[in-house]
mmCIF file of C-alpha atoms in Angstrom:
data_model
loop_
_atom_site.group_PDB
_atom_site.id
_atom_site.type_symbol
_atom_site.label_atom_id
_atom_site.label_comp_id
_atom_site.label_asym_id
_atom_site.label_seq_id
_atom_site.Cartn_x
_atom_site.Cartn_y
_atom_site.Cartn_z
ATOM 1 C CA UNK A 1 -0.132 -0.063 -0.242
ATOM 2 C CA UNK A 2 1.290 3.355 -0.832
ATOM 3 C CA UNK A 3 0.348 6.774 0.459
ATOM 4 C CA UNK A 4 0.761 10.915 0.127
ATOM 5 C CA UNK A 5 1.609 13.588 2.917
ATOM 6 C CA UNK A 6 0.183 16.289 1.711
ATOM 7 C CA UNK A 7 3.008 18.841 2.963
ATOM 8 C CA UNK A 8 3.360 21.791 0.733
ATOM 9 C CA UNK A 9 1.587 24.354 2.714
ATOM 10 C CA UNK A 10 2.844 28.108 3.780
ATOM 11 C CA UNK A 11 2.138 27.603 7.163
ATOM 12 C CA UNK A 12 1.607 31.301 7.909
ATOM 13 C CA UNK A 13 -0.747 29.638 11.052
ATOM 14 C CA UNK A 14 2.327 28.771 12.449
ATOM 15 C CA UNK A 15 4.233 31.453 12.799
ATOM 16 C CA UNK A 16 6.439 32.730 14.598
ATOM 17 C CA UNK A 17 7.492 29.411 14.333
ATOM 18 C CA UNK A 18 7.409 28.635 10.858
ATOM 19 C CA UNK A 19 9.478 32.022 9.750
ATOM 20 C CA UNK A 20 12.833 30.099 9.154
ATOM 21 C CA UNK A 21 11.273 26.748 8.370
ATOM 22 C CA UNK A 22 8.608 23.990 6.574
ATOM 23 C CA UNK A 23 5.319 22.981 8.509
ATOM 24 C CA UNK A 24 6.086 19.852 8.153
ATOM 25 C CA UNK A 25 9.376 20.488 10.395
ATOM 26 C CA UNK A 26 7.832 21.752 13.240
ATOM 27 C CA UNK A 27 7.842 19.688 16.199
ATOM 28 C CA UNK A 28 5.788 17.741 18.965
ATOM 29 C CA UNK A 29 7.737 16.682 21.735
ATOM 30 C CA UNK A 30 10.641 16.684 20.298
ATOM 31 C CA UNK A 31 9.465 15.036 16.961
ATOM 32 C CA UNK A 32 8.522 17.032 13.699
ATOM 33 C CA UNK A 33 5.457 16.498 12.284
ATOM 34 C CA UNK A 34 6.453 14.538 9.128
ATOM 35 C CA UNK A 35 8.054 11.993 11.410
ATOM 36 C CA UNK A 36 5.316 11.447 13.191
ATOM 37 C CA UNK A 37 3.009 11.152 10.237
ATOM 38 C CA UNK A 38 5.484 8.921 8.246
ATOM 39 C CA UNK A 39 5.306 6.616 11.916
ATOM 40 C CA UNK A 40 1.826 6.623 11.974
ATOM 41 C CA UNK A 41 2.275 5.126 8.267
ATOM 42 C CA UNK A 42 4.962 2.528 8.713
ATOM 43 C CA UNK A 43 2.851 1.122 11.281
ATOM 44 C CA UNK A 44 -0.200 0.425 8.841
ATOM 45 C CA UNK A 45 2.999 -1.797 7.157
ATOM 46 C CA UNK A 46 3.315 1.327 4.232
ATOM 47 C CA UNK A 47 7.229 1.437 2.860
ATOM 48 C CA UNK A 48 5.825 3.869 -0.395
ATOM 49 C CA UNK A 49 4.866 7.016 0.537
ATOM 50 C CA UNK A 50 5.341 10.383 -1.926
ATOM 51 C CA UNK A 51 5.447 13.693 -0.392
ATOM 52 C CA UNK A 52 3.792 17.681 -1.829
ATOM 53 C CA UNK A 53 6.835 19.933 -0.898
ATOM 54 C CA UNK A 54 6.930 23.529 -1.644
ATOM 55 C CA UNK A 55 8.224 26.512 1.442
ATOM 56 C CA UNK A 56 11.478 25.718 2.442
ATOM 57 C CA UNK A 57 11.465 22.571 0.306
ATOM 58 C CA UNK A 58 14.767 22.290 0.198
ATOM 59 C CA UNK A 59 15.402 21.595 4.307
ATOM 60 C CA UNK A 60 12.699 19.142 3.431
ATOM 61 C CA UNK A 61 15.345 16.903 1.234
ATOM 62 C CA UNK A 62 17.566 17.560 3.711
ATOM 63 C CA UNK A 63 15.811 16.255 6.493
ATOM 64 C CA UNK A 64 14.980 13.382 4.309
ATOM 65 C CA UNK A 65 18.476 12.968 3.663
ATOM 66 C CA UNK A 66 19.959 13.137 7.366
ATOM 67 C CA UNK A 67 16.932 10.043 8.280
ATOM 68 C CA UNK A 68 17.963 8.315 5.569
ATOM 69 C CA UNK A 69 14.542 8.260 4.672
ATOM 70 C CA UNK A 70 13.692 6.600 7.652
ATOM 71 C CA UNK A 71 14.169 3.369 5.370
ATOM 72 C CA UNK A 72 10.857 4.019 3.606
ATOM 73 C CA UNK A 73 10.335 4.821 0.022
ATOM 74 C CA UNK A 74 9.944 8.132 -0.112
ATOM 75 C CA UNK A 75 9.360 10.576 -3.776
ATOM 76 C CA UNK A 76 8.786 14.306 -3.639
ATOM 77 C CA UNK A 77 6.241 15.770 -5.826
ATOM 78 C CA UNK A 78 7.449 19.968 -5.700
ATOM 79 C CA UNK A 79 5.292 22.594 -6.220
ATOM 80 C CA UNK A 80 6.903 25.293 -7.956
ATOM 81 C CA UNK A 81 3.066 26.952 -7.305
ATOM 82 C CA UNK A 82 0.922 25.657 -4.212
ATOM 83 C CA UNK A 83 -1.656 23.795 -5.873
ATOM 84 C CA UNK A 84 -4.199 22.764 -3.048
ATOM 85 C CA UNK A 85 -5.095 19.483 -1.818
ATOM 86 C CA UNK A 86 -6.428 18.881 -4.814
ATOM 87 C CA UNK A 87 -3.985 19.915 -7.940
ATOM 88 C CA UNK A 88 -1.179 18.484 -5.728
ATOM 89 C CA UNK A 89 -2.488 14.972 -5.652
ATOM 90 C CA UNK A 90 -3.185 15.299 -9.312
ATOM 91 C CA UNK A 91 0.665 15.656 -9.826
ATOM 92 C CA UNK A 92 1.668 13.257 -8.502
ATOM 93 C CA UNK A 93 -1.103 10.772 -9.493
ATOM 94 C CA UNK A 94 1.787 8.799 -11.622
ATOM 95 C CA UNK A 95 2.967 7.128 -8.231
ATOM 96 C CA UNK A 96 0.034 5.781 -7.926
ATOM 97 C CA UNK A 97 -0.790 4.637 -11.747
ATOM 98 C CA UNK A 98 3.356 3.075 -12.040
ATOM 99 C CA UNK A 99 1.223 -1.133 -10.988
ATOM 100 C CA UNK A 100 0.012 -3.183 -13.455
ATOM 101 C CA UNK A 101 -3.088 -3.594 -11.289
ATOM 102 C CA UNK A 102 -3.492 0.157 -9.485
ATOM 103 C CA UNK A 103 -6.114 0.996 -9.416
ATOM 104 C CA UNK A 104 -7.254 -2.523 -6.864
ATOM 105 C CA UNK A 105 -4.500 -0.773 -4.434
ATOM 106 C CA UNK A 106 -5.961 2.031 -2.720
ATOM 107 C CA UNK A 107 -3.626 4.876 -0.856
ATOM 108 C CA UNK A 108 -3.626 7.805 2.029
ATOM 109 C CA UNK A 109 -3.359 10.918 1.689
ATOM 110 C CA UNK A 110 -2.503 12.298 4.682
ATOM 111 C CA UNK A 111 -2.203 16.467 5.486
ATOM 112 C CA UNK A 112 1.139 16.469 7.921
ATOM 113 C CA UNK A 113 -0.799 19.180 10.585
ATOM 114 C CA UNK A 114 -3.427 16.030 11.323
ATOM 115 C CA UNK A 115 -2.330 14.677 14.604
ATOM 116 C CA UNK A 116 -4.151 11.439 15.825
ATOM 117 C CA UNK A 117 -4.894 8.374 17.039
ATOM 118 C CA UNK A 118 -7.274 7.249 14.238
ATOM 119 C CA UNK A 119 -7.474 3.025 13.343
ATOM 120 C CA UNK A 120 -6.052 3.792 9.762
ATOM 121 C CA UNK A 121 -6.290 0.054 9.395
ATOM 122 C CA UNK A 122 -10.090 -0.399 10.097
ATOM 123 C CA UNK A 123 -10.735 2.772 7.331
ATOM 124 C CA UNK A 124 -8.514 1.059 4.842
ATOM 125 C CA UNK A 125 -10.971 -1.904 5.603
ATOM 126 C CA UNK A 126 -13.959 -0.131 5.457
ATOM 127 C CA UNK A 127 -13.500 1.669 2.516
ATOM 128 C CA UNK A 128 -12.211 -1.943 0.735
ATOM 129 C CA UNK A 129 -15.403 -3.424 1.996
ATOM 130 C CA UNK A 130 -17.352 -0.550 0.607
ATOM 131 C CA UNK A 131 -15.543 -0.578 -2.792
ATOM 132 C CA UNK A 132 -16.251 3.481 -2.215
ATOM 133 C CA UNK A 133 -14.074 5.387 -3.872
ATOM 134 C CA UNK A 134 -13.190 7.874 -1.532
ATOM 135 C CA UNK A 135 -13.371 7.395 1.702
ATOM 136 C CA UNK A 136 -13.526 10.632 3.785
ATOM 137 C CA UNK A 137 -12.088 10.840 8.040
ATOM 138 C CA UNK A 138 -14.963 12.788 9.759
ATOM 139 C CA UNK A 139 -16.165 13.900 13.514
ATOM 140 C CA UNK A 140 -19.260 15.239 14.881
ATOM 141 C CA UNK A 141 -18.022 18.890 15.969
ATOM 142 C CA UNK A 142 -17.525 22.322 15.229
ATOM 143 C CA UNK A 143 -16.157 23.880 12.592
ATOM 144 C CA UNK A 144 -16.192 26.646 9.821
ATOM 145 C CA UNK A 145 -16.289 23.527 7.229
ATOM 146 C CA UNK A 146 -19.226 20.693 7.344
ATOM 147 C CA UNK A 147 -19.607 17.833 4.305
ATOM 148 C CA UNK A 148 -22.963 16.264 4.923
ATOM 149 C CA UNK A 149 -24.001 12.474 4.517
ATOM 150 C CA UNK A 150 -27.253 10.558 3.423
ATOM 151 C CA UNK A 151 -28.201 8.114 5.935
ATOM 152 C CA UNK A 152 -25.750 5.524 4.588
ATOM 153 C CA UNK A 153 -22.989 8.010 5.192
ATOM 154 C CA UNK A 154 -22.484 8.798 0.835
ATOM 155 C CA UNK A 155 -21.315 12.563 0.878
ATOM 156 C CA UNK A 156 -24.093 14.559 -0.842
ATOM 157 C CA UNK A 157 -23.038 18.137 -0.171
ATOM 158 C CA UNK A 158 -21.145 20.704 2.361
ATOM 159 C CA UNK A 159 -21.529 23.725 4.657
ATOM 160 C CA UNK A 160 -19.204 26.286 4.782
ATOM 161 C CA UNK A 161 -18.752 29.821 5.593
ATOM 162 C CA UNK A 162 -19.728 32.598 8.525
ATOM 163 C CA UNK A 163 -23.289 32.192 6.597
ATOM 164 C CA UNK A 164 -23.087 28.407 6.444
ATOM 165 C CA UNK A 165 -23.617 28.189 2.173
ATOM 166 C CA UNK A 166 -25.451 25.091 1.631
ATOM 167 C CA UNK A 167 -24.452 23.322 -1.236
ATOM 168 C CA UNK A 168 -25.197 20.167 -2.600
ATOM 169 C CA UNK A 169 -24.002 17.554 -5.172
ATOM 170 C CA UNK A 170 -27.140 15.196 -4.424
ATOM 171 C CA UNK A 171 -30.357 14.835 -2.548
ATOM 172 C CA UNK A 172 -31.347 13.570 0.052
ATOM 173 C CA UNK A 173 -34.444 13.518 2.724
ATOM 174 C CA UNK A 174 -31.791 13.699 5.354
ATOM 175 C CA UNK A 175 -28.637 15.194 5.598
ATOM 176 C CA UNK A 176 -25.394 15.213 8.801
ATOM 177 C CA UNK A 177 -23.394 17.469 9.143
ATOM 178 C CA UNK A 178 -19.565 16.030 9.876
ATOM 179 C CA UNK A 179 -16.107 17.476 10.423
ATOM 180 C CA UNK A 180 -13.195 16.422 8.146
ATOM 181 C CA UNK A 181 -10.328 15.252 9.433
ATOM 182 C CA UNK A 182 -7.878 15.297 6.574
ATOM 183 C CA UNK A 183 -7.314 11.824 6.073
ATOM 184 C CA UNK A 184 -8.703 10.592 3.155
ATOM 185 C CA UNK A 185 -8.890 6.409 1.399
ATOM 186 C CA UNK A 186 -8.844 6.910 -1.772
ATOM 187 C CA UNK A 187 -8.682 4.578 -4.900
ATOM 188 C CA UNK A 188 -6.771 5.428 -7.980
ATOM 189 C CA UNK A 189 -9.922 5.339 -10.051
ATOM 190 C CA UNK A 190 -10.634 8.505 -8.906
ATOM 191 C CA UNK A 191 -7.613 9.969 -10.875
ATOM 192 C CA UNK A 192 -10.174 9.333 -14.037
ATOM 193 C CA UNK A 193 -12.793 11.376 -12.760
ATOM 194 C CA UNK A 194 -10.534 14.736 -11.816
ATOM 195 C CA UNK A 195 -11.652 17.323 -13.801
ATOM 196 C CA UNK A 196 -10.382 20.509 -12.695
ATOM 197 C CA UNK A 197 -7.065 20.977 -13.668
ATOM 198 C CA UNK A 198 -4.171 23.960 -12.096
ATOM 199 C CA UNK A 199 -4.681 25.062 -8.604
ATOM 200 C CA UNK A 200 -7.751 23.286 -6.823
ATOM 201 C CA UNK A 201 -9.640 21.943 -3.794
ATOM 202 C CA UNK A 202 -9.553 17.858 -3.655
ATOM 203 C CA UNK A 203 -13.411 18.519 -1.914
ATOM 204 C CA UNK A 204 -14.576 19.953 -4.950
ATOM 205 C CA UNK A 205 -13.534 16.706 -6.467
ATOM 206 C CA UNK A 206 -15.300 15.148 -4.438
ATOM 207 C CA UNK A 207 -18.816 17.105 -4.175
ATOM 208 C CA UNK A 208 -18.753 16.332 -8.338
ATOM 209 C CA UNK A 209 -18.072 12.853 -8.333
ATOM 210 C CA UNK A 210 -20.650 12.086 -5.837
ATOM 211 C CA UNK A 211 -22.821 14.251 -8.614
ATOM 212 C CA UNK A 212 -22.707 11.865 -11.015
ATOM 213 C CA UNK A 213 -23.107 9.096 -7.941
ATOM 214 C CA UNK A 214 -20.085 7.502 -6.910
ATOM 215 C CA UNK A 215 -19.185 6.407 -3.597
ATOM 216 C CA UNK A 216 -17.515 9.571 -1.048
ATOM 217 C CA UNK A 217 -18.325 7.706 2.197
ATOM 218 C CA UNK A 218 -17.830 8.673 5.598
ATOM 219 C CA UNK A 219 -15.591 6.838 8.197
ATOM 220 C CA UNK A 220 -16.416 8.001 11.551
ATOM 221 C CA UNK A 221 -13.624 8.614 13.747
ATOM 222 C CA UNK A 222 -15.576 9.740 17.139
ATOM 223 C CA UNK A 223 -14.162 7.994 19.321
ATOM 224 C CA UNK A 224 -10.251 8.829 18.263
ATOM 225 C CA UNK A 225 -8.049 11.413 19.535
ATOM 226 C CA UNK A 226 -7.723 14.207 16.690
ATOM 227 C CA UNK A 227 -6.113 17.452 16.120
ATOM 228 C CA UNK A 228 -5.286 19.918 13.217
ATOM 229 C CA UNK A 229 -1.820 21.607 14.648
ATOM 230 C CA UNK A 230 -1.491 24.419 11.742
ATOM 231 C CA UNK A 231 -2.820 27.081 14.726
ATOM 232 C CA UNK A 232 -0.019 27.815 17.365
ATOM 233 C CA UNK A 233 -3.203 27.864 19.648
ATOM 234 C CA UNK A 234 -4.033 23.550 18.506
ATOM 235 C CA UNK A 235 -0.085 22.573 18.353
ATOM 236 C CA UNK A 236 0.353 23.595 22.749
ATOM 237 C CA UNK A 237 -2.949 21.585 23.147
ATOM 238 C CA UNK A 238 -1.360 18.503 21.666
ATOM 239 C CA UNK A 239 2.267 19.168 22.963
ATOM 240 C CA UNK A 240 -0.221 19.066 26.130
ATOM 241 C CA UNK A 241 -2.198 15.800 25.542
ATOM 242 C CA UNK A 242 1.854 14.324 24.604
ATOM 243 C CA UNK A 243 2.580 15.006 27.895
ATOM 244 C CA UNK A 244 -0.747 14.048 29.833
ATOM 245 C CA UNK A 245 -0.563 11.282 27.325
ATOM 246 C CA UNK A 246 -3.641 11.920 25.934
ATOM 247 C CA UNK A 247 -1.927 11.822 23.179
ATOM 248 C CA UNK A 248 -0.162 8.349 22.572
#
């Protein structure tokens, strides 16, 4: 199984920590966010990873070289212009389409600034058994951007912004608003359906393919620890959680 780590962002919400280094090399408990994410993937048995890079890209390359790529096959997808989540994944598509039977092999897409104990193995199992095009880890918590799912936990829309503007990909009699956790399991079949070019959000792609009847599934992760550490306050909270053994 393969994975991609999204690590190209500027990390502006983590200033001044990112004044002289990329977000991926910010530390929690003496370990970089990149190392923590790679360790999570290794624990699942993943040994092939691609990382998109942009901000202080050379520092990440040197870090990987110094650590012997953490004994994994690691490639980088260097973005001269930030491509957002969807554009970044599409640029790295070749990595997941190398094998002749690649369409039978799902992969994980993971934000580098997400810390969690979400059971990735269980998530992959649910994805495989459901034959979904993509499976998204979600929780029932407050956020400014909700994804909307129907009774079968299939994506049908989103609600976002200060005015909570709602956009439906398809109609549903009953919807539940859930917060996305920045962790996906994806079938390579998705690449042929991504019509967008340049920089774009992968959520836009999900809504488009869902509108055409494809299954984008929710994986309920309410029971697990999760934190987006892309802001200083959340990074410091994760440090406290680690010390108090809330995060293991």
